[in-house]
Amino acid sequence: MSNLFTTLKEKVSGTDRKIVFPEGLDERILTAASRLAAENILTPILVGKEEEVKAKATELSLSLEGTEIYDPSTYEKLDELVQSFVERRKGKATEEQARQILMDANYFGTMLVYNNLAHGLVSGAIHSTADTVRPALQIIKTKPGVTKTSGVFIMVRGDEQYVFADCAINISPDSQDLAEIAVESAKTAEMFDINPRVAMLSFSTKGSAKSPETERVVEAARLAKEKAPELLVDGEFQFDAAFVPSVAKKKAPDSDIQGDANVFVFPSLEAGNIGYKIAQRLGNFEAVGPILQGLNAPVNDLSRGCNEEDVYKLALITAGQSL
């Protein structure tokens, strides 16, 4: 395991974090949950019918000691969750509708987080991103000063660690969105002990080309500095100018970032998604995420192609975000 996760494990262990896994019958989820509990890192809450979850664990020869199993239909605090949901949705759901909605494992798990009965949620092994994110946006919502959630990947190769954003959520972010993404991505970097140096990416470096697209990124860099004056952020940069010192010296000699950026904010989802996959497939980087940021409490989305190790790592990240 990379230093990134060793550090995170140390941070999370002993902090009594509880993380909800709405997909309590999935083999990858159960295996990761069993391991997290056995290592005393956190308490996994598995959502499902108790006899079914236990039978599946027995079939897989897994111990569920140190985990908790919650069945929405028999959960002792369901009435409390239903009332809380009705209040949160402000007239958009009756009590009867709320009770029905909370039989959905993702909504149920999200309400546990909202009511401080758990610290975070990890889903997506069998559900779509929309199924995971929709309840979070409706119930947990974004933090004050943040209008949209965004998704980042931590790119890891040996001792190298970088943050790529937004590679998962916002298709065409405007300058305000990009500034928010930059500030939130810097906070995510700090969680991994990465001292953030944020580059706002474009196809232009410091005015080498002019277009509405480049101006949007220039404005985003200005807004990010305004939002977080203490943050080292600059742009617009082509990737080579943000990453290669010799190129930075030629293309951006006056910038505080001299080819040493470690947080990269892409101008669109298209660019971000392509960029992280090129680094992953051609550069042999491990892409950890997407990590959702900007929410009042952590909810994270697995890929349906994930493995047990992915679940384990994303649970660690989710617990880390909740500290």
Short mmCIF file of N, CA and C in Angstrom, two decimals, residues 144-234:
data_model
loop_
_atom_site.label_atom_id
_atom_site.label_comp_id
_atom_site.label_asym_id
_atom_site.label_seq_id
_atom_site.Cartn_x
_atom_site.Cartn_y
_atom_site.Cartn_z
N PRO A 144 -21.69 25.62 2.78
CA PRO A 144 -21.87 27.06 2.56
C PRO A 144 -20.74 27.60 1.68
N GLY A 145 -21.10 28.41 0.69
CA GLY A 145 -20.10 28.97 -0.21
C GLY A 145 -19.75 28.08 -1.39
N VAL A 146 -20.32 26.86 -1.41
CA VAL A 146 -20.09 25.94 -2.53
C VAL A 146 -21.43 25.68 -3.21
N THR A 147 -21.50 25.93 -4.50
CA THR A 147 -22.77 25.75 -5.21
C THR A 147 -22.90 24.37 -5.85
N LYS A 148 -21.76 23.71 -6.13
CA LYS A 148 -21.81 22.41 -6.80
C LYS A 148 -20.79 21.46 -6.20
N THR A 149 -21.15 20.19 -6.14
CA THR A 149 -20.16 19.19 -5.77
C THR A 149 -19.27 18.91 -6.99
N SER A 150 -18.09 18.38 -6.76
CA SER A 150 -17.18 18.04 -7.85
C SER A 150 -16.46 16.75 -7.51
N GLY A 151 -15.83 16.16 -8.51
CA GLY A 151 -15.18 14.86 -8.31
C GLY A 151 -13.72 14.89 -8.70
N VAL A 152 -12.85 14.46 -7.78
CA VAL A 152 -11.42 14.47 -8.06
C VAL A 152 -10.85 13.05 -8.01
N PHE A 153 -9.74 12.89 -8.68
CA PHE A 153 -8.95 11.66 -8.59
C PHE A 153 -7.60 11.99 -7.98
N ILE A 154 -7.16 11.15 -7.06
CA ILE A 154 -5.77 11.23 -6.58
C ILE A 154 -4.98 10.28 -7.47
N MET A 155 -4.00 10.82 -8.17
CA MET A 155 -3.19 10.03 -9.10
C MET A 155 -1.89 9.66 -8.38
N VAL A 156 -1.65 8.36 -8.26
CA VAL A 156 -0.53 7.87 -7.45
C VAL A 156 0.37 6.96 -8.29
N ARG A 157 1.66 7.23 -8.23
CA ARG A 157 2.66 6.36 -8.87
C ARG A 157 3.91 6.41 -8.01
N GLY A 158 4.14 5.33 -7.25
CA GLY A 158 5.26 5.35 -6.31
C GLY A 158 5.04 6.44 -5.28
N ASP A 159 6.02 7.34 -5.15
CA ASP A 159 5.91 8.44 -4.19
C ASP A 159 5.26 9.68 -4.81
N GLU A 160 4.94 9.61 -6.11
CA GLU A 160 4.30 10.76 -6.77
C GLU A 160 2.80 10.78 -6.47
N GLN A 161 2.27 11.95 -6.11
CA GLN A 161 0.85 12.10 -5.81
C GLN A 161 0.34 13.42 -6.37
N TYR A 162 -0.71 13.35 -7.17
CA TYR A 162 -1.29 14.55 -7.75
C TYR A 162 -2.81 14.48 -7.63
N VAL A 163 -3.43 15.66 -7.66
CA VAL A 163 -4.89 15.73 -7.64
C VAL A 163 -5.36 16.25 -8.99
N PHE A 164 -6.29 15.52 -9.63
CA PHE A 164 -6.89 15.93 -10.90
C PHE A 164 -8.37 16.24 -10.67
N ALA A 165 -8.82 17.43 -11.12
CA ALA A 165 -10.22 17.82 -10.92
C ALA A 165 -10.72 18.63 -12.12
N ASP A 166 -11.99 18.71 -12.34
CA ASP A 166 -13.05 17.82 -11.95
C ASP A 166 -13.13 16.77 -13.06
N CYS A 167 -13.04 15.52 -12.70
CA CYS A 167 -13.01 14.44 -13.70
C CYS A 167 -14.27 13.58 -13.64
N ALA A 168 -15.31 14.05 -12.92
CA ALA A 168 -16.44 13.15 -12.69
C ALA A 168 -17.83 13.78 -12.73
N ILE A 169 -17.96 15.07 -12.49
CA ILE A 169 -19.30 15.61 -12.25
C ILE A 169 -19.73 16.73 -13.21
N ASN A 170 -18.98 17.83 -13.24
CA ASN A 170 -19.43 19.05 -13.94
C ASN A 170 -18.96 19.08 -15.39
N ILE A 171 -19.91 19.04 -16.31
CA ILE A 171 -19.57 18.93 -17.74
C ILE A 171 -18.91 20.19 -18.27
N SER A 172 -19.54 21.34 -18.05
CA SER A 172 -19.02 22.61 -18.58
C SER A 172 -18.97 23.66 -17.47
N PRO A 173 -18.04 23.56 -16.55
CA PRO A 173 -17.99 24.51 -15.43
C PRO A 173 -17.69 25.93 -15.90
N ASP A 174 -18.35 26.92 -15.28
CA ASP A 174 -18.02 28.31 -15.58
C ASP A 174 -16.89 28.76 -14.64
N SER A 175 -16.52 30.02 -14.71
CA SER A 175 -15.37 30.51 -13.93
C SER A 175 -15.60 30.33 -12.43
N GLN A 176 -16.83 30.62 -11.98
CA GLN A 176 -17.16 30.47 -10.56
C GLN A 176 -17.03 29.01 -10.13
N ASP A 177 -17.55 28.11 -10.98
CA ASP A 177 -17.45 26.67 -10.68
C ASP A 177 -15.98 26.23 -10.59
N LEU A 178 -15.19 26.66 -11.55
CA LEU A 178 -13.77 26.27 -11.59
C LEU A 178 -13.02 26.78 -10.35
N ALA A 179 -13.37 28.00 -9.93
CA ALA A 179 -12.73 28.56 -8.73
C ALA A 179 -13.08 27.74 -7.50
N GLU A 180 -14.36 27.37 -7.38
CA GLU A 180 -14.79 26.51 -6.26
C GLU A 180 -14.07 25.17 -6.30
N ILE A 181 -14.00 24.59 -7.50
CA ILE A 181 -13.33 23.28 -7.66
C ILE A 181 -11.87 23.39 -7.23
N ALA A 182 -11.22 24.50 -7.59
CA ALA A 182 -9.81 24.69 -7.22
C ALA A 182 -9.64 24.73 -5.70
N VAL A 183 -10.48 25.49 -5.03
CA VAL A 183 -10.37 25.65 -3.57
C VAL A 183 -10.67 24.33 -2.86
N GLU A 184 -11.73 23.64 -3.30
CA GLU A 184 -12.10 22.37 -2.67
C GLU A 184 -11.05 21.28 -2.95
N SER A 185 -10.48 21.31 -4.14
CA SER A 185 -9.45 20.32 -4.50
C SER A 185 -8.19 20.52 -3.66
N ALA A 186 -7.89 21.77 -3.35
CA ALA A 186 -6.73 22.06 -2.48
C ALA A 186 -6.97 21.47 -1.09
N LYS A 187 -8.21 21.58 -0.60
CA LYS A 187 -8.54 21.00 0.72
C LYS A 187 -8.40 19.48 0.70
N THR A 188 -8.84 18.87 -0.41
CA THR A 188 -8.70 17.42 -0.55
C THR A 188 -7.22 17.04 -0.56
N ALA A 189 -6.40 17.82 -1.26
CA ALA A 189 -4.95 17.55 -1.30
C ALA A 189 -4.36 17.57 0.10
N GLU A 190 -4.77 18.56 0.90
CA GLU A 190 -4.22 18.69 2.25
C GLU A 190 -4.57 17.49 3.13
N MET A 191 -5.73 16.89 2.86
CA MET A 191 -6.13 15.70 3.62
C MET A 191 -5.12 14.56 3.42
N PHE A 192 -4.45 14.56 2.27
CA PHE A 192 -3.45 13.53 1.96
C PHE A 192 -2.03 14.03 2.21
N ASP A 193 -1.91 15.11 2.99
CA ASP A 193 -0.60 15.71 3.28
C ASP A 193 0.12 16.18 2.02
N ILE A 194 -0.67 16.56 1.01
CA ILE A 194 -0.10 17.19 -0.19
C ILE A 194 -0.24 18.70 0.01
N ASN A 195 0.88 19.43 -0.01
CA ASN A 195 0.83 20.88 0.11
C ASN A 195 0.40 21.46 -1.24
N PRO A 196 -0.85 21.97 -1.37
CA PRO A 196 -1.39 22.24 -2.69
C PRO A 196 -0.75 23.40 -3.44
N ARG A 197 -0.40 23.12 -4.68
CA ARG A 197 0.06 24.13 -5.64
C ARG A 197 -0.83 23.94 -6.86
N VAL A 198 -1.79 24.84 -7.02
CA VAL A 198 -2.91 24.60 -7.93
C VAL A 198 -2.71 25.28 -9.29
N ALA A 199 -2.78 24.49 -10.34
CA ALA A 199 -2.67 25.01 -11.71
C ALA A 199 -4.02 24.92 -12.40
N MET A 200 -4.49 26.04 -12.93
CA MET A 200 -5.73 26.08 -13.72
C MET A 200 -5.33 25.84 -15.18
N LEU A 201 -5.78 24.74 -15.73
CA LEU A 201 -5.29 24.29 -17.04
C LEU A 201 -6.12 24.82 -18.21
N SER A 202 -5.43 24.99 -19.34
CA SER A 202 -6.06 25.44 -20.58
C SER A 202 -5.18 25.00 -21.75
N PHE A 203 -5.53 25.47 -22.96
CA PHE A 203 -4.64 25.21 -24.11
C PHE A 203 -3.74 26.41 -24.34
N SER A 204 -3.72 27.33 -23.38
CA SER A 204 -2.93 28.55 -23.47
C SER A 204 -2.16 28.73 -22.18
N THR A 205 -1.00 29.38 -22.26
CA THR A 205 -0.25 29.73 -21.05
C THR A 205 -0.05 31.23 -21.00
N LYS A 206 -0.64 31.84 -19.98
CA LYS A 206 -0.43 33.26 -19.71
C LYS A 206 -0.63 34.13 -20.95
N GLY A 207 -1.77 33.90 -21.63
CA GLY A 207 -2.13 34.77 -22.75
C GLY A 207 -1.55 34.39 -24.09
N SER A 208 -0.95 33.17 -24.18
CA SER A 208 -0.38 32.77 -25.47
C SER A 208 -1.46 32.58 -26.53
N ALA A 209 -2.68 32.34 -26.08
CA ALA A 209 -3.84 32.32 -26.98
C ALA A 209 -4.98 33.02 -26.26
N LYS A 210 -5.88 33.64 -27.04
CA LYS A 210 -7.02 34.34 -26.43
C LYS A 210 -8.30 33.81 -27.02
N SER A 211 -9.23 33.43 -26.15
CA SER A 211 -10.54 32.96 -26.59
C SER A 211 -11.45 33.00 -25.37
N PRO A 212 -12.77 32.86 -25.54
CA PRO A 212 -13.65 32.80 -24.37
C PRO A 212 -13.27 31.67 -23.42
N GLU A 213 -12.75 30.56 -23.98
CA GLU A 213 -12.36 29.40 -23.16
C GLU A 213 -11.17 29.75 -22.26
N THR A 214 -10.17 30.43 -22.82
CA THR A 214 -9.00 30.77 -22.02
C THR A 214 -9.33 31.86 -20.99
N GLU A 215 -10.16 32.83 -21.41
CA GLU A 215 -10.55 33.91 -20.49
C GLU A 215 -11.33 33.36 -19.29
N ARG A 216 -12.11 32.33 -19.54
CA ARG A 216 -12.88 31.69 -18.45
C ARG A 216 -11.93 31.13 -17.39
N VAL A 217 -10.81 30.56 -17.83
CA VAL A 217 -9.84 29.98 -16.91
C VAL A 217 -9.05 31.08 -16.18
N VAL A 218 -8.71 32.15 -16.90
CA VAL A 218 -8.02 33.29 -16.27
C VAL A 218 -8.88 33.87 -15.15
N GLU A 219 -10.17 34.05 -15.45
CA GLU A 219 -11.10 34.58 -14.46
C GLU A 219 -11.26 33.63 -13.28
N ALA A 220 -11.26 32.32 -13.56
CA ALA A 220 -11.37 31.31 -12.50
C ALA A 220 -10.18 31.40 -11.54
N ALA A 221 -8.99 31.59 -12.09
CA ALA A 221 -7.79 31.71 -11.24
C ALA A 221 -7.91 32.95 -10.35
N ARG A 222 -8.40 34.05 -10.92
CA ARG A 222 -8.59 35.28 -10.14
C ARG A 222 -9.59 35.07 -9.00
N LEU A 223 -10.71 34.42 -9.32
CA LEU A 223 -11.75 34.17 -8.31
C LEU A 223 -11.26 33.23 -7.21
N ALA A 224 -10.47 32.24 -7.60
CA ALA A 224 -9.94 31.28 -6.61
C ALA A 224 -9.02 32.00 -5.62
N LYS A 225 -8.18 32.93 -6.14
CA LYS A 225 -7.29 33.70 -5.26
C LYS A 225 -8.10 34.58 -4.32
N GLU A 226 -9.21 35.10 -4.84
CA GLU A 226 -10.10 35.94 -4.04
C GLU A 226 -10.76 35.12 -2.92
N LYS A 227 -11.19 33.91 -3.26
CA LYS A 227 -11.86 33.02 -2.30
C LYS A 227 -10.90 32.52 -1.23
N ALA A 228 -9.67 32.25 -1.63
CA ALA A 228 -8.68 31.67 -0.69
C ALA A 228 -7.33 32.37 -0.90
N PRO A 229 -7.17 33.57 -0.34
CA PRO A 229 -5.95 34.35 -0.57
C PRO A 229 -4.66 33.62 -0.18
N GLU A 230 -4.80 32.69 0.79
CA GLU A 230 -3.60 31.97 1.26
C GLU A 230 -3.20 30.84 0.32
N LEU A 231 -4.06 30.52 -0.64
CA LEU A 231 -3.82 29.37 -1.53
C LEU A 231 -2.89 29.76 -2.68
N LEU A 232 -1.94 28.89 -2.97
CA LEU A 232 -1.08 29.10 -4.14
C LEU A 232 -1.79 28.54 -5.36
N VAL A 233 -2.34 29.44 -6.18
CA VAL A 233 -3.08 29.04 -7.36
C VAL A 233 -2.78 30.02 -8.49
N ASP A 234 -2.61 29.49 -9.69
CA ASP A 234 -2.31 30.37 -10.83
C ASP A 234 -2.81 29.72 -12.11
#
